mmCIF file of C-alpha atoms in Angstrom:
data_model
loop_
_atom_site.group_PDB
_atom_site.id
_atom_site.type_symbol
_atom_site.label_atom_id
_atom_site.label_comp_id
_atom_site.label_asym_id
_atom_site.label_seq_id
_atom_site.Cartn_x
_atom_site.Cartn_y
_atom_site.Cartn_z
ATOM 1 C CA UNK A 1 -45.286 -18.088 43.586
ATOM 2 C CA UNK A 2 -44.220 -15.470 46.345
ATOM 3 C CA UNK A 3 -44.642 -12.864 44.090
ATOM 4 C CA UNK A 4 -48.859 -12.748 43.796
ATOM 5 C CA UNK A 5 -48.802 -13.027 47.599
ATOM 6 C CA UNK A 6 -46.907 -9.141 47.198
ATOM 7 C CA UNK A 7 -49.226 -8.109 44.653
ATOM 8 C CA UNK A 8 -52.328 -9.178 46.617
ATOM 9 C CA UNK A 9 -50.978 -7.187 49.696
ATOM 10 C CA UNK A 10 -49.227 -9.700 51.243
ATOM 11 C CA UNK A 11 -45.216 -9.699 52.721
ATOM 12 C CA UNK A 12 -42.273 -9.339 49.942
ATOM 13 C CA UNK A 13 -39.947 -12.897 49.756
ATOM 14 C CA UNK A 14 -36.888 -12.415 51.305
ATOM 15 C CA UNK A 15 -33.600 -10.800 49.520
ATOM 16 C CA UNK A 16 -32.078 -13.540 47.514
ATOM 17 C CA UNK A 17 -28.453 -13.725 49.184
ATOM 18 C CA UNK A 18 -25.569 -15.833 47.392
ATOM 19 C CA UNK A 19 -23.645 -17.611 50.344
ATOM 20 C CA UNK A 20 -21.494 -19.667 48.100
ATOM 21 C CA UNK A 21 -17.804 -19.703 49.354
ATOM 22 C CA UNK A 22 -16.634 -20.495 45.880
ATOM 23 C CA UNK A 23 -16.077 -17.240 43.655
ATOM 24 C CA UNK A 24 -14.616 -15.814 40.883
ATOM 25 C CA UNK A 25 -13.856 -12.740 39.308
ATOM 26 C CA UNK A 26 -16.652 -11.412 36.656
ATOM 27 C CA UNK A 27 -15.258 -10.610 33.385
ATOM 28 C CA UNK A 28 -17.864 -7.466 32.527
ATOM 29 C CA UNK A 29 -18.388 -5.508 35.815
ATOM 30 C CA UNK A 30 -15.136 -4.941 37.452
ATOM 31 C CA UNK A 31 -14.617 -5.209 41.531
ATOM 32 C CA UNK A 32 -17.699 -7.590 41.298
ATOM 33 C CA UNK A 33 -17.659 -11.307 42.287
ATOM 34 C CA UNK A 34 -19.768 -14.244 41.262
ATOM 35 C CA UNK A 35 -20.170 -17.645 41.781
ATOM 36 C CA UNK A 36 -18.434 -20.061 40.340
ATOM 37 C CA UNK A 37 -21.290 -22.820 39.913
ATOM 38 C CA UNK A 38 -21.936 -24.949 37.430
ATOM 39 C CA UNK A 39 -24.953 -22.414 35.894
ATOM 40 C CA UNK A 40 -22.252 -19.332 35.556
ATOM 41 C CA UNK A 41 -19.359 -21.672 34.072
ATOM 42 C CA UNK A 42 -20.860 -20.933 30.156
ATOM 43 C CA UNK A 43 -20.642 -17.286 30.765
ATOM 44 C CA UNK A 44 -17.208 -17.550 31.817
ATOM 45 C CA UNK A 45 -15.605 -19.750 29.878
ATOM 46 C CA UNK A 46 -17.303 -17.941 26.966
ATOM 47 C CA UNK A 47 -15.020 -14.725 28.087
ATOM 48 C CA UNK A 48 -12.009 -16.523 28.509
ATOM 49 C CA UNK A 49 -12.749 -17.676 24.818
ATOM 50 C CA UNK A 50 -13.546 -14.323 23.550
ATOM 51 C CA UNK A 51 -10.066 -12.490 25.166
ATOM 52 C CA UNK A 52 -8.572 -15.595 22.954
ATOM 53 C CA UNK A 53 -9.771 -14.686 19.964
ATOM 54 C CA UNK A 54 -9.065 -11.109 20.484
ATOM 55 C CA UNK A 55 -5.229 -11.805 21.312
ATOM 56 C CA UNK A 56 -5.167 -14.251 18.140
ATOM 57 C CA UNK A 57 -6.406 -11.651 15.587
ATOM 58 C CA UNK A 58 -4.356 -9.100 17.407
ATOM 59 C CA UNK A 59 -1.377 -11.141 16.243
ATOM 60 C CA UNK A 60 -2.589 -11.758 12.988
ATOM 61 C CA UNK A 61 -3.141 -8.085 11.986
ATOM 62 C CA UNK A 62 0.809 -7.153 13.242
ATOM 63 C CA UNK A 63 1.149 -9.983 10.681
ATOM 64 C CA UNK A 64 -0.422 -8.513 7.915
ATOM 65 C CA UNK A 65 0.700 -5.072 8.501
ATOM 66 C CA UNK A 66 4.322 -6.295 8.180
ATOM 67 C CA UNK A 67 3.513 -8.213 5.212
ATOM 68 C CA UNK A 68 1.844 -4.957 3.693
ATOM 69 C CA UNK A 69 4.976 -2.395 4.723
ATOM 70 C CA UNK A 70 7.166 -5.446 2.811
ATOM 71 C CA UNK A 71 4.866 -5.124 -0.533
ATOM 72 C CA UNK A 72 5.240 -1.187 0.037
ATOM 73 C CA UNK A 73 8.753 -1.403 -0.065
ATOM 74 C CA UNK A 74 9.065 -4.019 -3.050
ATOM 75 C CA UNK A 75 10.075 -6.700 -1.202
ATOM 76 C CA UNK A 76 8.772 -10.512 -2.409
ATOM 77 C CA UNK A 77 6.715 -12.019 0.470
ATOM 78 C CA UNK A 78 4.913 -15.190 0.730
ATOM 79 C CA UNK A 79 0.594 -15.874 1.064
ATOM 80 C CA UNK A 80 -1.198 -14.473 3.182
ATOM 81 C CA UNK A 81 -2.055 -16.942 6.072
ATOM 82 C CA UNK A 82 -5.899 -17.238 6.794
ATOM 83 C CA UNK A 83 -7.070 -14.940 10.124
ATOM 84 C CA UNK A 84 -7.413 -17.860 12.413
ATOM 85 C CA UNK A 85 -10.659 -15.755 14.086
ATOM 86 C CA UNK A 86 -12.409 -15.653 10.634
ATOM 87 C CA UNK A 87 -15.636 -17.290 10.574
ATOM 88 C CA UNK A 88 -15.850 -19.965 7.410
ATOM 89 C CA UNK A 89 -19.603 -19.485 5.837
ATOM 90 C CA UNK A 90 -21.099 -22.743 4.594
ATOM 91 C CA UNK A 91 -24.237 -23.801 3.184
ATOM 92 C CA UNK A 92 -26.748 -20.897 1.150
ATOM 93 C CA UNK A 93 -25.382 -18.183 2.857
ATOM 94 C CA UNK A 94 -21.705 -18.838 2.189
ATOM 95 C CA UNK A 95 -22.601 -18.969 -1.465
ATOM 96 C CA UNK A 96 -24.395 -15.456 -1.849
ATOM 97 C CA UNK A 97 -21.974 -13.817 0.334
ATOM 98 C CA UNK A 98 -19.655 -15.118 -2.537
ATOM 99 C CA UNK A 99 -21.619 -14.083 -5.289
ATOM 100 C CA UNK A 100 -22.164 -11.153 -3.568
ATOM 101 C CA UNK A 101 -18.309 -10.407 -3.486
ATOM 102 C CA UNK A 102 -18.084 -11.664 -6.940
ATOM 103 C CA UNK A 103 -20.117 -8.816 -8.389
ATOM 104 C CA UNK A 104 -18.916 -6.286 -6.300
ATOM 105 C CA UNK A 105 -15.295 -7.046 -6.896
ATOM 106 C CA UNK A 106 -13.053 -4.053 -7.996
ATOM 107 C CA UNK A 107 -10.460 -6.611 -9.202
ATOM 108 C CA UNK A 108 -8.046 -5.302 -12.056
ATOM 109 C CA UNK A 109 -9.001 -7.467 -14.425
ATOM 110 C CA UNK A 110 -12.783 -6.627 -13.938
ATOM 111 C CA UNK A 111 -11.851 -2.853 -14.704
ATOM 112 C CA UNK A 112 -12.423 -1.018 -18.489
ATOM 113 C CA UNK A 113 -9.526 0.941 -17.652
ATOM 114 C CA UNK A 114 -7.382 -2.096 -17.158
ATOM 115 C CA UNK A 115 -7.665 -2.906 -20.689
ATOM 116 C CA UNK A 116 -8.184 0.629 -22.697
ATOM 117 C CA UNK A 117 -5.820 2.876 -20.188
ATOM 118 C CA UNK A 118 -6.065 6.543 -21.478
ATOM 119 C CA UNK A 119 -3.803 9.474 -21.649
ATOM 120 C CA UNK A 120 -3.456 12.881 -19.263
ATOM 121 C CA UNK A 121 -1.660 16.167 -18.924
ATOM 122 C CA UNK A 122 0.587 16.440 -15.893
ATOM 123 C CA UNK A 123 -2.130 18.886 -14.385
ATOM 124 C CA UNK A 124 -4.598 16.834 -14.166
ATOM 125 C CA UNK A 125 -2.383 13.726 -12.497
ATOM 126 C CA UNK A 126 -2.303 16.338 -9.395
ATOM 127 C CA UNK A 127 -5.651 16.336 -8.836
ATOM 128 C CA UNK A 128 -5.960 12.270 -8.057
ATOM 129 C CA UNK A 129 -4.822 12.612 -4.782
ATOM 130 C CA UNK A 130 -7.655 11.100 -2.942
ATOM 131 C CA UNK A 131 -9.162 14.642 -1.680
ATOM 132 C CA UNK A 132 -12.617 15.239 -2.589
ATOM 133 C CA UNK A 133 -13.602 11.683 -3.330
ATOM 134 C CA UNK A 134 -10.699 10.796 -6.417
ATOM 135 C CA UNK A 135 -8.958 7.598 -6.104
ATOM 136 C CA UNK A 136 -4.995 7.598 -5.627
ATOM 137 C CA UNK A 137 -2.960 7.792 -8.582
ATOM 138 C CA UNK A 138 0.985 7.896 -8.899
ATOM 139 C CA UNK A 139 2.703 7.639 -12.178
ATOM 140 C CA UNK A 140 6.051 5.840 -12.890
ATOM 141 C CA UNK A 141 7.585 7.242 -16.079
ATOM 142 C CA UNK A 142 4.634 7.941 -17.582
ATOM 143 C CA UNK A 143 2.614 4.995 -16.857
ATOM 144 C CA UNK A 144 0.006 6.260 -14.461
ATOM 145 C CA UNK A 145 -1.237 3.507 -11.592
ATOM 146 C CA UNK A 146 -4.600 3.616 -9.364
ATOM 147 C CA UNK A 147 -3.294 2.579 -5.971
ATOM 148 C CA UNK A 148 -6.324 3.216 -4.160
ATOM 149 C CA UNK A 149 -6.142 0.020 -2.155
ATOM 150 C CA UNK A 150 -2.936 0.541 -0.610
ATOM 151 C CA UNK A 151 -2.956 1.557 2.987
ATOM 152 C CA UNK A 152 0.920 3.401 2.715
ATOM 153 C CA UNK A 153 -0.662 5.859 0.142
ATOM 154 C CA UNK A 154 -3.231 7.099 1.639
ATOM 155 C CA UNK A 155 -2.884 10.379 3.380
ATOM 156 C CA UNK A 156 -0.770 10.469 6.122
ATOM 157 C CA UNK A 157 1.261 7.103 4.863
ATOM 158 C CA UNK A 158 4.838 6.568 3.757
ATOM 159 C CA UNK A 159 3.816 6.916 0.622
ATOM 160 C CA UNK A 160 1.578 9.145 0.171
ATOM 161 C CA UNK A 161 4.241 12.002 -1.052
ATOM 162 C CA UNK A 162 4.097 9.693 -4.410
ATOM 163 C CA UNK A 163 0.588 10.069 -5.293
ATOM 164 C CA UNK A 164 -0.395 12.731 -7.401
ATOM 165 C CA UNK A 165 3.133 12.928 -9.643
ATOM 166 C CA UNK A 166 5.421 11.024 -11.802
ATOM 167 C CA UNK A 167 8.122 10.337 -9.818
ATOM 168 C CA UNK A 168 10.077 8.137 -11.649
ATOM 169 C CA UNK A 169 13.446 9.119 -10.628
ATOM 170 C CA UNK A 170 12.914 8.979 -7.263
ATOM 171 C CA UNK A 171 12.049 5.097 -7.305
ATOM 172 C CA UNK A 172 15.381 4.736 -8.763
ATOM 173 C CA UNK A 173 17.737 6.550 -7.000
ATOM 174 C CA UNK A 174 15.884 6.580 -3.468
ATOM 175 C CA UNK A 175 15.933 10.065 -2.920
ATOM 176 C CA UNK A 176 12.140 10.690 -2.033
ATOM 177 C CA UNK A 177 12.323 13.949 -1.145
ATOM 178 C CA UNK A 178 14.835 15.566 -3.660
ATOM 179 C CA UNK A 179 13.925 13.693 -6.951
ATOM 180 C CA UNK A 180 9.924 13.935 -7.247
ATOM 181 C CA UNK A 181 10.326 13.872 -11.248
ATOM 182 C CA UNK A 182 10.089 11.922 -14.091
ATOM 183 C CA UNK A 183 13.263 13.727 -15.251
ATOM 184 C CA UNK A 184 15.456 10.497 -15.857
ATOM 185 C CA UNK A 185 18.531 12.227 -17.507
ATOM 186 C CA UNK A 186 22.313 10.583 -16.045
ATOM 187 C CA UNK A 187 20.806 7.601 -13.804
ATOM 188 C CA UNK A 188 23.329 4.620 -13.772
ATOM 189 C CA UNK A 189 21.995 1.439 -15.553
ATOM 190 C CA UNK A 190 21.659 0.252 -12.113
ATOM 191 C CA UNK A 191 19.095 2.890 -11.350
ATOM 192 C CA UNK A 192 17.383 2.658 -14.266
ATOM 193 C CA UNK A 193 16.956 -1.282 -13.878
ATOM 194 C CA UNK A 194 15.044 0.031 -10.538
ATOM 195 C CA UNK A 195 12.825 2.002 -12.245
ATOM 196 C CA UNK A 196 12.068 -0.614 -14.181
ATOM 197 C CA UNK A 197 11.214 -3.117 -11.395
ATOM 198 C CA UNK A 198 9.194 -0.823 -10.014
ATOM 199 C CA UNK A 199 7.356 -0.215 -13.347
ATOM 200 C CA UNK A 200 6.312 -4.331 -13.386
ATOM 201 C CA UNK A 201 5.228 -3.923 -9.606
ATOM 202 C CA UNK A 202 2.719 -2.067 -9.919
ATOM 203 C CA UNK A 203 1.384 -3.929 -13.274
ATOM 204 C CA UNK A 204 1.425 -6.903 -11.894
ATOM 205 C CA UNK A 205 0.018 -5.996 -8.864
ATOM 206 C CA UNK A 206 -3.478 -7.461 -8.457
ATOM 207 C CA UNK A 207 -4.806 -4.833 -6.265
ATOM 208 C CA UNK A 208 -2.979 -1.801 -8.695
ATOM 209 C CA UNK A 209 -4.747 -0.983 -11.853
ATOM 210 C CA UNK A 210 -2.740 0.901 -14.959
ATOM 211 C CA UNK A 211 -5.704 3.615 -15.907
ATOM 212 C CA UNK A 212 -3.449 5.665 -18.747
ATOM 213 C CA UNK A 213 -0.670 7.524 -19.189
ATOM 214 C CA UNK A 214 0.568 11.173 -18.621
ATOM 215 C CA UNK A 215 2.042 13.039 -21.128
ATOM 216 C CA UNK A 216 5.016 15.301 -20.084
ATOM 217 C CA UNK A 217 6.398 18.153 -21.872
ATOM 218 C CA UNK A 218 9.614 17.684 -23.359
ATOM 219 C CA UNK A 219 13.247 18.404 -20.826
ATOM 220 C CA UNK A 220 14.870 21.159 -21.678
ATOM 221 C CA UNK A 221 18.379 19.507 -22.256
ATOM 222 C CA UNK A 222 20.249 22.948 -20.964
ATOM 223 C CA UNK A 223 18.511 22.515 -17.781
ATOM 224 C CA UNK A 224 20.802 20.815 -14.865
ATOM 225 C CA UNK A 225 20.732 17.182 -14.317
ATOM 226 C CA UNK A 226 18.769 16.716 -10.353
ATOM 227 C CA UNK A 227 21.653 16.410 -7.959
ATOM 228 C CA UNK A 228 21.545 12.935 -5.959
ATOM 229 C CA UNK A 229 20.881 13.170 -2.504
ATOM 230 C CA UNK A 230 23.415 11.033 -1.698
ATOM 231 C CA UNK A 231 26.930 12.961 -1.773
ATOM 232 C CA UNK A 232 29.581 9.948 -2.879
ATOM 233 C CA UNK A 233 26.924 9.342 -5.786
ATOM 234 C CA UNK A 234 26.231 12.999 -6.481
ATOM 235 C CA UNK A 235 30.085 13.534 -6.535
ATOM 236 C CA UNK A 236 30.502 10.122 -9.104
ATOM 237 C CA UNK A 237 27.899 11.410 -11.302
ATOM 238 C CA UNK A 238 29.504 15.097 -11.831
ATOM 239 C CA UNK A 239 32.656 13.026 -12.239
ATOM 240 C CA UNK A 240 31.426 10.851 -15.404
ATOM 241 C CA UNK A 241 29.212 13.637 -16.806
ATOM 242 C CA UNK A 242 32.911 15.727 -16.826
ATOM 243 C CA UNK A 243 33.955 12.848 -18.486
ATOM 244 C CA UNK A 244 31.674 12.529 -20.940
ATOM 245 C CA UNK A 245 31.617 16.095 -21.209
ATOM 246 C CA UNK A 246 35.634 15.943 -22.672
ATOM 247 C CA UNK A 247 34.754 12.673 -24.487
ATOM 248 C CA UNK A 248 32.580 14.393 -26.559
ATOM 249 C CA UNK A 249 34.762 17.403 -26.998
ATOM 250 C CA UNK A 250 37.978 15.292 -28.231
ATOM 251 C CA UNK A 251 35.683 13.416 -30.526
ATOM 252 C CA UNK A 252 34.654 17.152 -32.279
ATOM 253 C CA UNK A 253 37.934 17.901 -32.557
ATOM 254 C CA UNK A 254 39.716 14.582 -33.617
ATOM 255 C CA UNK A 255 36.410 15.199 -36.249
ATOM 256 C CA UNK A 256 37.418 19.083 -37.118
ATOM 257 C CA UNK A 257 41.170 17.802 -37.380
ATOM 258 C CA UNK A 258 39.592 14.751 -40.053
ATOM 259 C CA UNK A 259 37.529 17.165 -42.017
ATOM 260 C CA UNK A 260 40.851 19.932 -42.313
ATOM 261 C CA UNK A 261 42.700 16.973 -43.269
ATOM 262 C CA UNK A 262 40.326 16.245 -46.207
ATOM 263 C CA UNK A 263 40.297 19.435 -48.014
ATOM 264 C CA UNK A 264 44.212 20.124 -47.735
ATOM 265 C CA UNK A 265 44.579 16.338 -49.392
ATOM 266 C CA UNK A 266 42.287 17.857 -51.907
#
């Protein structure tokens, strides 16, 4: 042992110097070369397995975040596949961490509010908008949703313009920016059947809770139907409200011409 000979006063061991021809890159400290031997081959190979890894979950999130955008949007998509990187607990631990999850769970059908949803004024709909701690909550026609768990609603995601209002008529016409009410008045059937859709989304969801309903003031029927933001529609809509418009004005008078009718007969 060279090294009591230094402590006792003696000469220092030479510099350890690495001669080996046969090098390699290392994977942590860049412009740095080691030896490829048979000691350093665990190290690297344990790098090349790591970049792997990295590349496979990588690839798995772009996965998932499509798959998300696609629920966002309505569309039906298929299960999940598994993160190939996730590590598979067996044995004692695997079964607390599960128990653990268990109790912790903020499923929907673990929730009070799932089963006795209760009832708020527009006002206070505004103020779940995830600021100051509140959850997220965006109301369809009066039905009133927690969508806490979705990434797209949280600030600064496509959706977050929904959260905080009812607006219904928006997810049946499309017009996100224009139609931000629950004012419903002249959509086609069509439309409506979209509202609708989107109304059993959101129920169904498993990560989406129902917590209540808002109660909105009655529409002032004098007040103008919300002009689509589409032109050919918003054209076709002033068309058949015209039309209905007449309709019901030859119906009073084919009525006023009945009732004239009557009393000269009598």
């Amino acid at each position: 042992m060279s090294w009591i000979g230094e402590l006792a006063g003696g000469q220092a061991p030479p510099p350890y110097v690495d001669d080996s021809t046969d090098k390699v890159a290392d994977p942590y400290i860049p412009n740095r070369m080691v030896s490829n031997k048979s000691a350093n081959r665990p190290f690297l190979a344990y790098k090349e397995y790591r970049d792997q890894q990295e590349a496979l979950h990588a690839a798995w999130l772009e996965k998932k975040k499509a798959r998300d955008e696609k629920i966002a949007r309505g569309e039906k998509v298929g299960p999940l596949e598994r993160d190939p990187t996730a590590q598979t607990e067996v044995g004692l631990l695997g079964l607390l961490k599960f128990l653990s999850y268990t109790w912790e769970n903020r499923s929907k059908w673990l929730q009070v509010k799932t089963y006795w949803p209760v009832s708020s004024a527009p006002r206070l709909l505004t103020e779940y908008n995830g600021e100051n701690g509140k959850p997220l909550y965006l109301a369809i026609d009066g039905d009133v949703y927690d969508v806490s768990k979705g990434k797209a609603y949280q600030a600064g995601g496509s959706y977050h313009h929904f959260v905080g209002i009812d607006a219904a008529r928006a997810f049946g016409t499309g017009c996100f920016k224009d139609h931000r009410t629950h004012d419903l008045r002249g959509l086609t059937e069509q439309e409506l059947n979209g509202v609708a859709h989107w109304k059993k989304f959101y129920t169904e969801h498993k990560d989406y809770i129902k917590v209540g309903r808002v109660n909105h003031p009655p529409i002032d029927p004098a007040t103008p139907i919300p002009e689509h933001c589409d032109p050919k529609k918003a054209q076709k809509a002033k068309e058949a409200a015209d039309a209905a418009k007449k309709s019901g004005k030859a119906q009073e008078e084919g009525e006023k011409k009945r009732k004239k009718g009557d009393r000269e007969e009598l």
